[in-house]
Amino acid sequence: MKHFINLKDIPAKDLRRILIDAKKRKNVRKNLNNLDPDKGTPLKGKLLIQMFEKSSLRTRLSFFLAISQLSGRTLTLRPDELHLSKGGESIEDTAKILSNFGDAFMLRTDNDEKLEEFKKHLTIPIINGLSPSSHPTQILSDVFTVEEIKKKPISKLNITWIGDSNNVLNSLIAASIKFSFKLKVGCPKKYQPNKSMMNYIKKNKNKITIYNDPKKAVEGADVIFSDKVISMNDKVNKKRKLRDFKNFKISKNLMKKCPRAIFLHCLPRGSEVDENVFKSKQSKVWQQALNRVHVQKSILLYCFGKLR
Ligand code: CP
Ligand code: NVA
C-alpha cells in the first residue's frame, strides 16, 4: 500500500512507472465508452471514498471515471454532513471508520496537516486531491500530457510557468526535480516561491530560473503553464493582487514569443489568460483535463500495489 500526498516524497522511478502504465492503459481504451471497464478489472470490489472540503469539478469527475474503469466504485462524502467537520469526531476515529468501510481515501483539503493526520491513522492509502501546498495528481497528469503532445521526454523540453507561486507551481517544481526538466517561472517579485520551496530547489541543485519579466520567462518555451492568480481561499487583497499581475497576462503577443509552445492550464481559469489564447490551437487544456482520468487510474493502482 502506498500514499500519494506530495510528489517530493515519491521516488522518481515510481512516478515514471505510473506514467508508463497510464500510457498503456489509455492506448487500449480508444474505442471504449467512459464506463467500460479495463481488461482484468484490477480494482474489482474496491471502494474509493472521496471528500472535497473545497470546490471541484475535474478532480471529482476524473476520480469517478478512474475507479469505475478499474471496476471499483466511489462514494463522495460531503464534509458538512460528517461529525468531523463540526468538531464532533476526531480524525483518528473518522480514519478508523474510513479504513474499515473503504479501500482508499481521496481528500481535497485546505489544511496540509489534515492529510498527515489522516495518513497517520488510516490503514488504507490516502491521495491528495489538492491542498494549500500542492496538487500532485494534477501535475503528474500534466507531465503525461506534455510528453503525449510533444512526443519527447519532458527532460528534453523547456517548461515555463507564468503566474502565482501556488500549490500547482509547487508540484510543478517538485516534478521538475523528479523528472529533471528546466523550469522558468515568470511572476512579480513579491509573488516568488516561498523560502521553503527555494530551499528545496537549492538542496536539489535544480535548474529553476525566476523572471520578473514575462517576455523573458517565455523565451524558448515548449510549454506555458498558468493558473488562476487568486486560488481558492486565497486570503489576500484580491483587487491588489490582480493589479500586481496585470503585466503577466497570457496574451497572443506573449505567445508569439514562443511559437512552438503549447498552453496548459489546470482550470478553472480566471483573467490570467486571454480568451483568444485559451481557445487557440496552441491551447491543449481539454486534452489536459481528460488525461487526469488516465493518470489517476495508474495512481490508484500504484496506491493499491497493483501497478503492472
Ligand atoms: N484542476 C482541478 O483540480 O480542477 P477542479 O478544481 O475542478 O477539480
Ligand atoms: N491553484 C488553484 C488550483 C485549482 C485547481 C487553487 O488552489 O484554487
Coordinates of C-alpha atoms in Angstrom, one line a residue, residues 42-186:
P42 CA -8.0 -4.7 -11.5
L43 CA -9.8 -2.9 -8.7
K44 CA -13.0 -5.0 -8.7
G45 CA -14.7 -4.9 -5.3
K46 CA -12.7 -1.9 -4.1
L47 CA -14.2 1.3 -2.8
L48 CA -12.6 4.7 -3.1
I49 CA -14.0 7.2 -0.7
Q50 CA -13.6 10.9 -1.8
M51 CA -14.1 14.0 0.2
F52 CA -13.9 17.6 -1.0
E53 CA -13.5 20.4 1.5
K54 CA -13.1 22.8 -1.4
S55 CA -14.9 23.1 -4.7
S56 CA -14.0 20.6 -7.5
L57 CA -15.3 19.7 -10.9
R58 CA -12.5 17.9 -12.7
T59 CA -10.9 16.0 -9.8
R60 CA -14.3 14.7 -8.7
L61 CA -15.3 13.5 -12.2
S62 CA -11.9 12.1 -13.1
F63 CA -11.6 10.0 -10.0
F64 CA -15.1 8.8 -10.5
L65 CA -14.2 7.6 -14.0
A66 CA -10.8 6.4 -13.0
I67 CA -12.0 4.0 -10.3
S68 CA -15.0 3.0 -12.4
Q69 CA -12.8 2.0 -15.4
L70 CA -10.8 -0.1 -13.0
S71 CA -14.0 -1.8 -11.9
G72 CA -14.1 -0.3 -8.4
R73 CA -16.7 2.1 -7.1
T74 CA -16.6 5.5 -5.5
L75 CA -18.5 7.2 -2.8
T76 CA -18.3 11.0 -2.3
L77 CA -18.7 12.3 1.3
R78 CA -19.9 15.8 1.9
P79 CA -17.7 17.3 4.7
D80 CA -20.7 19.3 6.1
E81 CA -22.6 16.1 6.7
L82 CA -19.8 14.4 8.8
H83 CA -19.3 14.8 12.5
L84 CA -15.6 15.5 11.8
S85 CA -16.2 19.0 10.3
K86 CA -18.4 20.1 13.2
G87 CA -15.8 19.0 15.7
G88 CA -17.9 16.1 16.9
E89 CA -15.5 13.4 15.9
S90 CA -11.7 13.1 15.7
I91 CA -9.6 12.5 12.6
E92 CA -8.4 9.3 14.3
D93 CA -11.9 7.8 14.7
T94 CA -13.0 9.0 11.3
A95 CA -9.9 7.4 9.8
K96 CA -10.7 4.1 11.5
I97 CA -14.1 4.0 10.1
L98 CA -12.9 5.0 6.6
S99 CA -10.3 2.2 6.8
N100 CA -12.9 -0.3 7.8
F101 CA -15.5 0.6 5.2
G102 CA -13.4 1.7 2.3
D103 CA -10.2 0.8 0.4
A104 CA -8.7 4.2 -0.4
F105 CA -9.4 7.8 0.6
M106 CA -9.0 10.8 -1.7
L107 CA -9.1 14.2 0.2
R108 CA -9.1 17.8 -1.1
T109 CA -8.4 20.0 1.8
D110 CA -7.4 23.4 3.0
N111 CA -5.1 22.0 5.6
D112 CA -1.9 20.1 4.8
E113 CA -1.7 18.9 8.4
K114 CA -5.0 17.1 8.0
L115 CA -3.6 15.0 5.2
E116 CA -0.7 14.0 7.5
E117 CA -3.0 13.3 10.4
F118 CA -5.3 11.1 8.3
K119 CA -2.2 9.3 6.9
K120 CA -1.1 8.5 10.5
H121 CA -4.4 6.9 11.4
L122 CA -5.6 5.3 8.1
T123 CA -4.7 1.8 7.2
I124 CA -5.7 2.4 3.6
P125 CA -4.0 4.7 1.0
I126 CA -4.6 8.4 1.1
I127 CA -4.4 10.5 -2.1
N128 CA -4.0 14.3 -2.0
G129 CA -6.7 15.8 -4.3
L130 CA -5.3 19.3 -3.8
S131 CA -4.0 21.1 -0.6
P132 CA -2.7 24.6 0.0
S133 CA 0.9 23.3 -0.6
S134 CA 0.4 21.0 -3.6
H135 CA -1.7 19.5 -6.4
P136 CA 0.2 16.3 -7.2
T137 CA -2.3 14.4 -9.2
Q138 CA -2.8 17.4 -11.5
I139 CA 0.9 17.9 -12.2
L140 CA 1.7 14.2 -12.7
S141 CA -1.1 14.1 -15.2
D142 CA 0.3 17.3 -16.9
V143 CA 3.7 15.7 -17.3
F144 CA 1.8 12.9 -19.2
T145 CA 0.0 15.5 -21.4
V146 CA 3.3 17.3 -22.2
E147 CA 5.0 14.1 -23.3
E148 CA 2.0 12.9 -25.2
I149 CA 1.8 16.1 -27.2
K150 CA 5.4 16.8 -27.6
K151 CA 6.4 13.2 -28.1
K152 CA 9.6 13.7 -26.1
P153 CA 10.6 13.1 -22.5
I154 CA 9.9 16.2 -20.5
S155 CA 13.6 16.3 -19.5
K156 CA 14.3 17.4 -23.1
L157 CA 11.8 20.3 -23.0
N158 CA 11.7 23.9 -21.7
I159 CA 8.9 24.5 -19.4
T160 CA 7.6 27.9 -18.3
W161 CA 5.1 28.8 -15.6
I162 CA 3.5 32.3 -15.7
G163 CA 1.6 33.0 -12.6
D164 CA 1.3 32.9 -8.9
S165 CA 3.5 30.8 -6.6
N166 CA 0.8 28.5 -5.5
N167 CA 0.0 24.8 -4.9
V168 CA 0.1 23.9 -8.6
L169 CA 3.5 25.6 -9.1
N170 CA 4.9 23.8 -6.0
S171 CA 4.0 20.5 -7.6
L172 CA 5.5 21.6 -10.9
I173 CA 8.7 22.5 -9.1
A174 CA 8.7 19.0 -7.4
A175 CA 8.1 17.4 -10.8
S176 CA 11.0 19.4 -12.4
I177 CA 13.3 17.8 -9.8
K178 CA 11.9 14.3 -10.1
F179 CA 11.8 14.4 -14.0
S180 CA 14.9 16.7 -14.4
F181 CA 13.4 19.3 -16.6
K182 CA 14.3 23.0 -16.9
L183 CA 11.7 25.3 -15.4
K184 CA 11.4 29.1 -15.8
V185 CA 9.0 30.9 -13.5
G186 CA 7.6 34.3 -14.5

